[in-house]
Amino acid sequence: MATSKAGLDLGRAAYDDHRWGEAFGHFGNAHREGGLPAADLERFATVAFLTGHVDDGTDALTRAHEEYLLTGDVPGAVRCAAWLGIHLLNSGSSAASSGWLARGTRLLEEVDEPGAAEGLLLIPAAVAKLYGGDAAGASALFSRAHGVGTASRDRDVTCLAQLGQGQAQVMLGHPADGLELFDEVMVAAISGEVSAIPCGIIYCATIGTCQAVFDLPRALEWTQALDRWCEGQPDLVLFSGQCHAHRAELYVLRGQWDEAMTAAAKAQERSARGDPEARFGAFYYQGEVQRLRGLFEAAAVSYRAAADSGFDPQPGMALLHLALGEVQLARHQINDAVAAADPTWRNRLLPGLVEIELAAGDLAAARAAAEDLGRFAAGYPAAMPRALAAQADGAVLLEEGEAAAALKPLRTAWTLWRTLEIPYEAARCRVLVARARRRLGDEETALMDFEAAGKEFEELGAAPAHALADALIGGATQARDDAAARTGAPDGGQGPLTGRELEVLRLVAAGKSNREVAVELFLSEKTVARHLSNIFLKLEVSSRVSASRYAYEHGLMA
């Protein structure tokens, strides 16, 4: 018994110092030797979850619930039931989660003054409403929980409720108000006013929402704070994987793709060890780097692994199919994702929707998506939403034949991307600027822009974008030397297309699929898709139908 008491004291000391691995060992030994009282079982459960021992955590929290019931501490039992519901929900066990939350609710009826336990039970109920599409109902429940937490002076409940209120405000279309609430609750987290698991929830939810509304400076600042929090707890597994996943996303944006792959690999390792919510980001952002580098098969594998988390890997998967020339499949996927998305996540999908609808030749749909993006940017005029909206507007204007009008928003977007230090998007935007200038007859400046964008793509390792920029450089050079080449030579020449591209165009115009073209020309489907992308850019068209029409109108079918 003396050994058990000594181990228990060591476990409590390690717990207070956030030495989670030591605490897990000492509490585990004490539990095996003589059992733990309910409060220490709760501590044991906390360190088990934090260190990735999910089954041990579930077992300890269940035992703590039972011990509280035996000693007549019903609020304590309700608190354990609420946390079991939260942890099980996060691990994907929704039925078991629902059962524990129902038990907690039933027990709560036996208590005259339940205190903070009541507020804690309201949190998962409010989250369910939030992600069920009832942001207003969720806000009301979070407000009730906040009142309970304030009355009982429980900072965990108060801050979790305030976090939820911020998320609800964002979903209701008030991102500035929501982010102000996030900033306030983050101060409490950084100051150590909340316990470890609520603190991790606050960090990760705040960063995720900042990224969802494209507030890059906030996301970067809070990710750095999360880094420091994780580094101060070397044994931490829960939340640390999500930290690496958030970091991977920022690396992707900043063009630091090797670093993004390293962060994604670390997130995958932590996800497997006990941070399940890291799985989506861990594989999704790995897939993004692979897609941008032209590693399409590897990207598809990564996106499928991300989908195993239960979340749709969009817009990445749809953009992958677009890169492969599968425009209608890409269109189907992105529209399905937009229809199913909550208002916050829908904004994340709009830039991809604009790009894919333009490729499909549906200018009306692309214009509608660009206008939606513009309304979002007007409501929350941070730099990245403004850049995305301006680029989308310019891209649509360009396809609508309004090259002069397109230049203003495209220049605005280009400046913003450079200010934000997001090189890939800056280079993509410069390609659009160059295309607009070429249509306006300024071939010399267009060539300069194409070459600068191509150099940026090459430095990033963005092979597909670099190949397309090279094709445009060739087209611009030829157009500068022979203005007739871009519109098809009057004598029936092939214009800027290579011999192989002309073969592909003729077969596509004859109604053949990419697979059929590949078989006939003894190519891979990927190569056919790449040729088709080059053809679209050289001819300044955005769909197979438009390319086919061009071939017939310019005598290229002979």
mmCIF file of N, CA and C in Angstrom, residues 144-256:
data_model
loop_
_atom_site.group_PDB
_atom_site.id
_atom_site.type_symbol
_atom_site.label_atom_id
_atom_site.label_comp_id
_atom_site.label_asym_id
_atom_site.label_seq_id
_atom_site.Cartn_x
_atom_site.Cartn_y
_atom_site.Cartn_z
ATOM 1 N N ARG A 144 -26.086 29.391 -23.269
ATOM 2 C CA ARG A 144 -26.512 28.795 -22.000
ATOM 3 C C ARG A 144 -25.337 28.178 -21.260
ATOM 4 N N ALA A 145 -24.490 27.449 -21.993
ATOM 5 C CA ALA A 145 -23.320 26.824 -21.369
ATOM 6 C C ALA A 145 -22.378 27.875 -20.798
ATOM 7 N N HIS A 146 -22.227 28.968 -21.530
ATOM 8 C CA HIS A 146 -21.359 30.048 -21.047
ATOM 9 C C HIS A 146 -21.900 30.625 -19.744
ATOM 10 N N GLY A 147 -23.225 30.789 -19.668
ATOM 11 C CA GLY A 147 -23.820 31.297 -18.434
ATOM 12 C C GLY A 147 -23.609 30.358 -17.266
ATOM 13 N N VAL A 148 -23.753 29.047 -17.514
ATOM 14 C CA VAL A 148 -23.532 28.057 -16.459
ATOM 15 C C VAL A 148 -22.073 28.075 -16.010
ATOM 16 N N GLY A 149 -21.147 28.117 -16.994
ATOM 17 C CA GLY A 149 -19.732 28.147 -16.659
ATOM 18 C C GLY A 149 -19.357 29.380 -15.867
ATOM 19 N N THR A 150 -19.929 30.522 -16.237
ATOM 20 C CA THR A 150 -19.632 31.764 -15.524
ATOM 21 C C THR A 150 -20.163 31.705 -14.095
ATOM 22 N N ALA A 151 -21.403 31.220 -13.945
ATOM 23 C CA ALA A 151 -22.002 31.140 -12.609
ATOM 24 C C ALA A 151 -21.236 30.196 -11.697
ATOM 25 N N SER A 152 -20.713 29.104 -12.258
ATOM 26 C CA SER A 152 -19.993 28.123 -11.446
ATOM 27 C C SER A 152 -18.483 28.393 -11.414
ATOM 28 N N ARG A 153 -18.048 29.446 -12.103
ATOM 29 C CA ARG A 153 -16.639 29.833 -12.163
ATOM 30 C C ARG A 153 -15.755 28.701 -12.685
ATOM 31 N N ASP A 154 -16.257 28.032 -13.705
ATOM 32 C CA ASP A 154 -15.500 26.943 -14.331
ATOM 33 C C ASP A 154 -14.961 27.452 -15.668
ATOM 34 N N ARG A 155 -13.650 27.696 -15.725
ATOM 35 C CA ARG A 155 -13.057 28.286 -16.915
ATOM 36 C C ARG A 155 -13.067 27.330 -18.103
ATOM 37 N N ASP A 156 -12.997 26.028 -17.839
ATOM 38 C CA ASP A 156 -13.052 25.079 -18.952
ATOM 39 C C ASP A 156 -14.380 25.220 -19.708
ATOM 40 N N VAL A 157 -15.467 25.198 -18.955
ATOM 41 C CA VAL A 157 -16.784 25.293 -19.578
ATOM 42 C C VAL A 157 -16.969 26.661 -20.234
ATOM 43 N N THR A 158 -16.594 27.712 -19.515
ATOM 44 C CA THR A 158 -16.769 29.069 -20.042
ATOM 45 C C THR A 158 -16.027 29.257 -21.363
ATOM 46 N N CYS A 159 -14.784 28.811 -21.401
ATOM 47 C CA CYS A 159 -13.966 29.028 -22.610
ATOM 48 C C CYS A 159 -14.404 28.130 -23.762
ATOM 49 N N LEU A 160 -14.774 26.892 -23.476
ATOM 50 C CA LEU A 160 -15.281 26.030 -24.544
ATOM 51 C C LEU A 160 -16.574 26.593 -25.126
ATOM 52 N N ALA A 161 -17.430 27.140 -24.247
ATOM 53 C CA ALA A 161 -18.678 27.740 -24.723
ATOM 54 C C ALA A 161 -18.403 28.982 -25.567
ATOM 55 N N GLN A 162 -17.436 29.784 -25.156
ATOM 56 C CA GLN A 162 -17.091 30.985 -25.915
ATOM 57 C C GLN A 162 -16.482 30.607 -27.270
ATOM 58 N N LEU A 163 -15.676 29.561 -27.272
ATOM 59 C CA LEU A 163 -15.139 29.044 -28.531
ATOM 60 C C LEU A 163 -16.283 28.673 -29.474
ATOM 61 N N GLY A 164 -17.273 27.951 -28.950
ATOM 62 C CA GLY A 164 -18.417 27.555 -29.761
ATOM 63 C C GLY A 164 -19.213 28.747 -30.260
ATOM 64 N N GLN A 165 -19.350 29.762 -29.419
ATOM 65 C CA GLN A 165 -20.051 30.967 -29.859
ATOM 66 C C GLN A 165 -19.328 31.614 -31.033
ATOM 67 N N GLY A 166 -18.001 31.603 -30.973
ATOM 68 C CA GLY A 166 -17.222 32.150 -32.087
ATOM 69 C C GLY A 166 -17.438 31.357 -33.362
ATOM 70 N N GLN A 167 -17.432 30.033 -33.251
ATOM 71 C CA GLN A 167 -17.674 29.200 -34.433
ATOM 72 C C GLN A 167 -19.062 29.444 -35.008
ATOM 73 N N ALA A 168 -20.046 29.600 -34.133
ATOM 74 C CA ALA A 168 -21.410 29.851 -34.599
ATOM 75 C C ALA A 168 -21.498 31.183 -35.337
ATOM 76 N N GLN A 169 -20.820 32.206 -34.825
ATOM 77 C CA GLN A 169 -20.839 33.514 -35.476
ATOM 78 C C GLN A 169 -20.229 33.434 -36.879
ATOM 79 N N VAL A 170 -19.161 32.656 -37.006
ATOM 80 C CA VAL A 170 -18.539 32.500 -38.326
ATOM 81 C C VAL A 170 -19.513 31.824 -39.283
ATOM 82 N N MET A 171 -20.180 30.770 -38.810
ATOM 83 C CA MET A 171 -21.126 30.058 -39.669
ATOM 84 C C MET A 171 -22.351 30.901 -40.001
ATOM 85 N N LEU A 172 -22.688 31.840 -39.128
ATOM 86 C CA LEU A 172 -23.828 32.721 -39.381
ATOM 87 C C LEU A 172 -23.473 33.875 -40.311
ATOM 88 N N GLY A 173 -22.218 33.891 -40.773
ATOM 89 C CA GLY A 173 -21.802 34.926 -41.702
ATOM 90 C C GLY A 173 -21.237 36.162 -41.056
ATOM 91 N N HIS A 174 -20.781 36.032 -39.800
ATOM 92 C CA HIS A 174 -20.173 37.169 -39.095
ATOM 93 C C HIS A 174 -18.760 36.799 -38.660
ATOM 94 N N PRO A 175 -17.841 36.579 -39.609
ATOM 95 C CA PRO A 175 -16.503 36.089 -39.257
ATOM 96 C C PRO A 175 -15.709 37.039 -38.366
ATOM 97 N N ALA A 176 -15.852 38.348 -38.577
ATOM 98 C CA ALA A 176 -15.095 39.291 -37.749
ATOM 99 C C ALA A 176 -15.507 39.166 -36.279
ATOM 100 N N ASP A 177 -16.815 39.062 -36.025
ATOM 101 C CA ASP A 177 -17.294 38.905 -34.648
ATOM 102 C C ASP A 177 -16.817 37.577 -34.054
ATOM 103 N N GLY A 178 -16.863 36.533 -34.853
ATOM 104 C CA GLY A 178 -16.427 35.233 -34.369
ATOM 105 C C GLY A 178 -14.958 35.216 -34.020
ATOM 106 N N LEU A 179 -14.134 35.823 -34.859
ATOM 107 C CA LEU A 179 -12.690 35.806 -34.615
ATOM 108 C C LEU A 179 -12.305 36.662 -33.419
ATOM 109 N N GLU A 180 -13.099 37.679 -33.136
ATOM 110 C CA GLU A 180 -12.849 38.452 -31.899
ATOM 111 C C GLU A 180 -13.051 37.565 -30.671
ATOM 112 N N LEU A 181 -14.074 36.724 -30.701
ATOM 113 C CA LEU A 181 -14.294 35.783 -29.598
ATOM 114 C C LEU A 181 -13.159 34.776 -29.512
ATOM 115 N N PHE A 182 -12.671 34.314 -30.662
ATOM 116 C CA PHE A 182 -11.529 33.391 -30.665
ATOM 117 C C PHE A 182 -10.306 34.037 -30.022
ATOM 118 N N ASP A 183 -10.037 35.285 -30.398
ATOM 119 C CA ASP A 183 -8.870 35.965 -29.834
ATOM 120 C C ASP A 183 -8.949 36.019 -28.312
ATOM 121 N N GLU A 184 -10.155 36.307 -27.806
ATOM 122 C CA GLU A 184 -10.320 36.411 -26.353
ATOM 123 C C GLU A 184 -10.108 35.070 -25.667
ATOM 124 N N VAL A 185 -10.677 34.007 -26.252
ATOM 125 C CA VAL A 185 -10.546 32.701 -25.618
ATOM 126 C C VAL A 185 -9.119 32.172 -25.756
ATOM 127 N N MET A 186 -8.411 32.572 -26.819
ATOM 128 C CA MET A 186 -7.022 32.156 -26.967
ATOM 129 C C MET A 186 -6.132 32.778 -25.898
ATOM 130 N N VAL A 187 -6.464 33.986 -25.481
ATOM 131 C CA VAL A 187 -5.709 34.606 -24.387
ATOM 132 C C VAL A 187 -5.824 33.755 -23.123
ATOM 133 N N ALA A 188 -7.026 33.250 -22.860
ATOM 134 C CA ALA A 188 -7.222 32.389 -21.691
ATOM 135 C C ALA A 188 -6.425 31.098 -21.821
ATOM 136 N N ALA A 189 -6.392 30.534 -23.027
ATOM 137 C CA ALA A 189 -5.647 29.290 -23.239
ATOM 138 C C ALA A 189 -4.155 29.505 -23.048
ATOM 139 N N ILE A 190 -3.624 30.559 -23.640
ATOM 140 C CA ILE A 190 -2.191 30.831 -23.545
ATOM 141 C C ILE A 190 -1.789 31.169 -22.115
ATOM 142 N N SER A 191 -2.703 31.788 -21.392
ATOM 143 C CA SER A 191 -2.412 32.175 -20.002
ATOM 144 C C SER A 191 -2.512 31.014 -19.030
ATOM 145 N N GLY A 192 -2.905 29.842 -19.499
ATOM 146 C CA GLY A 192 -2.998 28.684 -18.622
ATOM 147 C C GLY A 192 -4.241 28.665 -17.761
ATOM 148 N N GLU A 193 -5.297 29.357 -18.195
ATOM 149 C CA GLU A 193 -6.516 29.432 -17.388
ATOM 150 C C GLU A 193 -7.407 28.204 -17.558
ATOM 151 N N VAL A 194 -7.125 27.387 -18.570
ATOM 152 C CA VAL A 194 -7.945 26.203 -18.811
ATOM 153 C C VAL A 194 -7.060 24.963 -18.750
ATOM 154 N N SER A 195 -7.671 23.821 -18.499
ATOM 155 C CA SER A 195 -6.905 22.579 -18.367
ATOM 156 C C SER A 195 -6.477 22.070 -19.742
ATOM 157 N N ALA A 196 -5.668 21.008 -19.745
ATOM 158 C CA ALA A 196 -4.931 20.629 -20.945
ATOM 159 C C ALA A 196 -5.828 20.253 -22.125
ATOM 160 N N ILE A 197 -6.809 19.393 -21.921
ATOM 161 C CA ILE A 197 -7.615 18.944 -23.062
ATOM 162 C C ILE A 197 -8.476 20.072 -23.622
ATOM 163 N N PRO A 198 -9.209 20.835 -22.802
ATOM 164 C CA PRO A 198 -9.906 22.000 -23.368
ATOM 165 C C PRO A 198 -8.960 22.981 -24.055
ATOM 166 N N CYS A 199 -7.757 23.121 -23.512
ATOM 167 C CA CYS A 199 -6.786 24.035 -24.115
ATOM 168 C C CYS A 199 -6.433 23.575 -25.525
ATOM 169 N N GLY A 200 -6.167 22.280 -25.690
ATOM 170 C CA GLY A 200 -5.852 21.758 -27.012
ATOM 171 C C GLY A 200 -7.004 21.904 -27.981
ATOM 172 N N ILE A 201 -8.220 21.677 -27.489
ATOM 173 C CA ILE A 201 -9.405 21.854 -28.341
ATOM 174 C C ILE A 201 -9.493 23.300 -28.818
ATOM 175 N N ILE A 202 -9.245 24.225 -27.922
ATOM 176 C CA ILE A 202 -9.324 25.651 -28.255
ATOM 177 C C ILE A 202 -8.288 26.018 -29.307
ATOM 178 N N TYR A 203 -7.049 25.592 -29.093
ATOM 179 C CA TYR A 203 -5.996 25.885 -30.069
ATOM 180 C C TYR A 203 -6.383 25.382 -31.458
ATOM 181 N N CYS A 204 -6.722 24.108 -31.540
ATOM 182 C CA CYS A 204 -6.943 23.488 -32.854
ATOM 183 C C CYS A 204 -8.192 24.021 -33.547
ATOM 184 N N ALA A 205 -9.267 24.233 -32.794
ATOM 185 C CA ALA A 205 -10.484 24.761 -33.399
ATOM 186 C C ALA A 205 -10.289 26.197 -33.875
ATOM 187 N N THR A 206 -9.551 26.982 -33.110
ATOM 188 C CA THR A 206 -9.295 28.371 -33.490
ATOM 189 C C THR A 206 -8.490 28.433 -34.780
ATOM 190 N N ILE A 207 -7.417 27.661 -34.854
ATOM 191 C CA ILE A 207 -6.574 27.677 -36.054
ATOM 192 C C ILE A 207 -7.354 27.166 -37.255
ATOM 193 N N GLY A 208 -8.108 26.084 -37.053
ATOM 194 C CA GLY A 208 -8.893 25.542 -38.153
ATOM 195 C C GLY A 208 -9.879 26.545 -38.707
ATOM 196 N N THR A 209 -10.525 27.310 -37.831
ATOM 197 C CA THR A 209 -11.490 28.296 -38.301
ATOM 198 C C THR A 209 -10.795 29.466 -38.986
ATOM 199 N N CYS A 210 -9.651 29.896 -38.454
ATOM 200 C CA CYS A 210 -8.890 30.973 -39.100
ATOM 201 C C CYS A 210 -8.504 30.571 -40.524
ATOM 202 N N GLN A 211 -8.092 29.325 -40.694
ATOM 203 C CA GLN A 211 -7.734 28.851 -42.033
ATOM 204 C C GLN A 211 -8.970 28.731 -42.921
ATOM 205 N N ALA A 212 -10.092 28.354 -42.321
ATOM 206 C CA ALA A 212 -11.321 28.203 -43.105
ATOM 207 C C ALA A 212 -11.794 29.530 -43.687
ATOM 208 N N VAL A 213 -11.553 30.623 -42.962
ATOM 209 C CA VAL A 213 -11.973 31.935 -43.464
ATOM 210 C C VAL A 213 -10.804 32.691 -44.095
ATOM 211 N N PHE A 214 -9.707 31.978 -44.359
ATOM 212 C CA PHE A 214 -8.540 32.531 -45.061
ATOM 213 C C PHE A 214 -7.878 33.678 -44.307
ATOM 214 N N ASP A 215 -7.943 33.638 -42.963
ATOM 215 C CA ASP A 215 -7.235 34.670 -42.191
ATOM 216 C C ASP A 215 -5.829 34.139 -41.909
ATOM 217 N N LEU A 216 -4.958 34.302 -42.899
ATOM 218 C CA LEU A 216 -3.622 33.723 -42.823
ATOM 219 C C LEU A 216 -2.786 34.283 -41.677
ATOM 220 N N PRO A 217 -2.758 35.602 -41.444
ATOM 221 C CA PRO A 217 -1.948 36.115 -40.330
ATOM 222 C C PRO A 217 -2.371 35.538 -38.977
ATOM 223 N N ARG A 218 -3.676 35.454 -38.725
ATOM 224 C CA ARG A 218 -4.135 34.872 -37.463
ATOM 225 C C ARG A 218 -3.762 33.396 -37.374
ATOM 226 N N ALA A 219 -3.977 32.674 -38.462
ATOM 227 C CA ALA A 219 -3.658 31.247 -38.457
ATOM 228 C C ALA A 219 -2.183 31.035 -38.162
ATOM 229 N N LEU A 220 -1.335 31.858 -38.743
ATOM 230 C CA LEU A 220 0.104 31.733 -38.513
ATOM 231 C C LEU A 220 0.459 32.050 -37.062
ATOM 232 N N GLU A 221 -0.113 33.119 -36.534
ATOM 233 C CA GLU A 221 0.189 33.512 -35.149
ATOM 234 C C GLU A 221 -0.244 32.441 -34.160
ATOM 235 N N TRP A 222 -1.450 31.914 -34.329
ATOM 236 C CA TRP A 222 -1.930 30.913 -33.378
ATOM 237 C C TRP A 222 -1.272 29.555 -33.594
ATOM 238 N N THR A 223 -0.848 29.255 -34.817
ATOM 239 C CA THR A 223 -0.101 28.015 -35.029
ATOM 240 C C THR A 223 1.249 28.076 -34.325
ATOM 241 N N GLN A 224 1.888 29.228 -34.360
ATOM 242 C CA GLN A 224 3.153 29.386 -33.641
ATOM 243 C C GLN A 224 2.936 29.227 -32.131
ATOM 244 N N ALA A 225 1.806 29.744 -31.635
ATOM 245 C CA ALA A 225 1.489 29.570 -30.217
ATOM 246 C C ALA A 225 1.235 28.098 -29.894
ATOM 247 N N LEU A 226 0.542 27.392 -30.787
ATOM 248 C CA LEU A 226 0.310 25.962 -30.580
ATOM 249 C C LEU A 226 1.623 25.196 -30.617
ATOM 250 N N ASP A 227 2.527 25.585 -31.514
ATOM 251 C CA ASP A 227 3.852 24.962 -31.548
ATOM 252 C C ASP A 227 4.527 25.059 -30.183
ATOM 253 N N ARG A 228 4.500 26.262 -29.606
ATOM 254 C CA ARG A 228 5.160 26.460 -28.299
ATOM 255 C C ARG A 228 4.489 25.623 -27.220
ATOM 256 N N TRP A 229 3.157 25.541 -27.283
ATOM 257 C CA TRP A 229 2.423 24.761 -26.287
ATOM 258 C C TRP A 229 2.792 23.287 -26.392
ATOM 259 N N CYS A 230 2.847 22.774 -27.615
ATOM 260 C CA CYS A 230 3.200 21.360 -27.814
ATOM 261 C C CYS A 230 4.650 21.086 -27.426
ATOM 262 N N GLU A 231 5.546 22.004 -27.781
ATOM 263 C CA GLU A 231 6.962 21.800 -27.464
ATOM 264 C C GLU A 231 7.208 21.767 -25.961
ATOM 265 N N GLY A 232 6.360 22.441 -25.190
ATOM 266 C CA GLY A 232 6.506 22.436 -23.736
ATOM 267 C C GLY A 232 5.997 21.166 -23.083
ATOM 268 N N GLN A 233 5.432 20.260 -23.907
ATOM 269 C CA GLN A 233 4.899 18.994 -23.396
ATOM 270 C C GLN A 233 5.388 17.871 -24.325
ATOM 271 N N PRO A 234 6.656 17.448 -24.150
ATOM 272 C CA PRO A 234 7.266 16.504 -25.098
ATOM 273 C C PRO A 234 6.515 15.183 -25.247
ATOM 274 N N ASP A 235 5.770 14.769 -24.228
ATOM 275 C CA ASP A 235 5.059 13.486 -24.304
ATOM 276 C C ASP A 235 3.686 13.606 -24.951
ATOM 277 N N LEU A 236 3.317 14.804 -25.337
ATOM 278 C CA LEU A 236 1.978 15.040 -25.863
ATOM 279 C C LEU A 236 1.798 14.376 -27.227
ATOM 280 N N VAL A 237 0.731 13.604 -27.380
ATOM 281 C CA VAL A 237 0.355 13.016 -28.667
ATOM 282 C C VAL A 237 -0.931 13.674 -29.171
ATOM 283 N N LEU A 238 -1.982 13.649 -28.328
ATOM 284 C CA LEU A 238 -3.235 14.305 -28.693
ATOM 285 C C LEU A 238 -2.968 15.787 -28.964
ATOM 286 N N PHE A 239 -3.497 16.294 -30.061
ATOM 287 C CA PHE A 239 -3.341 17.673 -30.530
ATOM 288 C C PHE A 239 -2.015 17.930 -31.234
ATOM 289 N N SER A 240 -0.962 17.169 -30.915
ATOM 290 C CA SER A 240 0.319 17.442 -31.563
ATOM 291 C C SER A 240 0.262 17.093 -33.046
ATOM 292 N N GLY A 241 -0.473 16.031 -33.395
ATOM 293 C CA GLY A 241 -0.630 15.705 -34.808
ATOM 294 C C GLY A 241 -1.382 16.789 -35.545
ATOM 295 N N GLN A 242 -2.422 17.341 -34.912
ATOM 296 C CA GLN A 242 -3.173 18.434 -35.525
ATOM 297 C C GLN A 242 -2.282 19.661 -35.701
ATOM 298 N N CYS A 243 -1.382 19.865 -34.755
ATOM 299 C CA CYS A 243 -0.422 20.976 -34.864
ATOM 300 C C CYS A 243 0.421 20.820 -36.125
ATOM 301 N N HIS A 244 0.948 19.616 -36.352
ATOM 302 C CA HIS A 244 1.762 19.373 -37.547
ATOM 303 C C HIS A 244 0.927 19.523 -38.814
ATOM 304 N N ALA A 245 -0.338 19.108 -38.772
ATOM 305 C CA ALA A 245 -1.205 19.236 -39.950
ATOM 306 C C ALA A 245 -1.468 20.708 -40.273
ATOM 307 N N HIS A 246 -1.719 21.509 -39.244
ATOM 308 C CA HIS A 246 -1.916 22.947 -39.470
ATOM 309 C C HIS A 246 -0.642 23.564 -40.050
ATOM 310 N N ARG A 247 0.484 23.141 -39.536
ATOM 311 C CA ARG A 247 1.758 23.654 -40.026
ATOM 312 C C ARG A 247 1.948 23.257 -41.497
ATOM 313 N N ALA A 248 1.547 22.022 -41.845
ATOM 314 C CA ALA A 248 1.680 21.568 -43.233
ATOM 315 C C ALA A 248 0.886 22.465 -44.174
ATOM 316 N N GLU A 249 -0.324 22.846 -43.772
ATOM 317 C CA GLU A 249 -1.133 23.714 -44.625
ATOM 318 C C GLU A 249 -0.444 25.048 -44.868
ATOM 319 N N LEU A 250 0.124 25.619 -43.809
ATOM 320 C CA LEU A 250 0.807 26.899 -43.964
ATOM 321 C C LEU A 250 2.032 26.756 -44.855
ATOM 322 N N TYR A 251 2.753 25.653 -44.718
ATOM 323 C CA TYR A 251 3.919 25.418 -45.579
ATOM 324 C C TYR A 251 3.499 25.303 -47.046
ATOM 325 N N VAL A 252 2.366 24.636 -47.298
ATOM 326 C CA VAL A 252 1.893 24.513 -48.674
ATOM 327 C C VAL A 252 1.653 25.906 -49.259
ATOM 328 N N LEU A 253 0.967 26.761 -48.517
ATOM 329 C CA LEU A 253 0.679 28.104 -48.997
ATOM 330 C C LEU A 253 1.952 28.906 -49.247
ATOM 331 N N ARG A 254 2.917 28.753 -48.358
ATOM 332 C CA ARG A 254 4.146 29.537 -48.458
ATOM 333 C C ARG A 254 5.138 28.975 -49.488
ATOM 334 N N GLY A 255 4.778 27.895 -50.144
ATOM 335 C CA GLY A 255 5.667 27.326 -51.149
ATOM 336 C C GLY A 255 6.798 26.509 -50.571
ATOM 337 N N GLN A 256 6.744 26.191 -49.287
ATOM 338 C CA GLN A 256 7.776 25.384 -48.635
ATOM 339 C C GLN A 256 7.311 23.926 -48.646
#
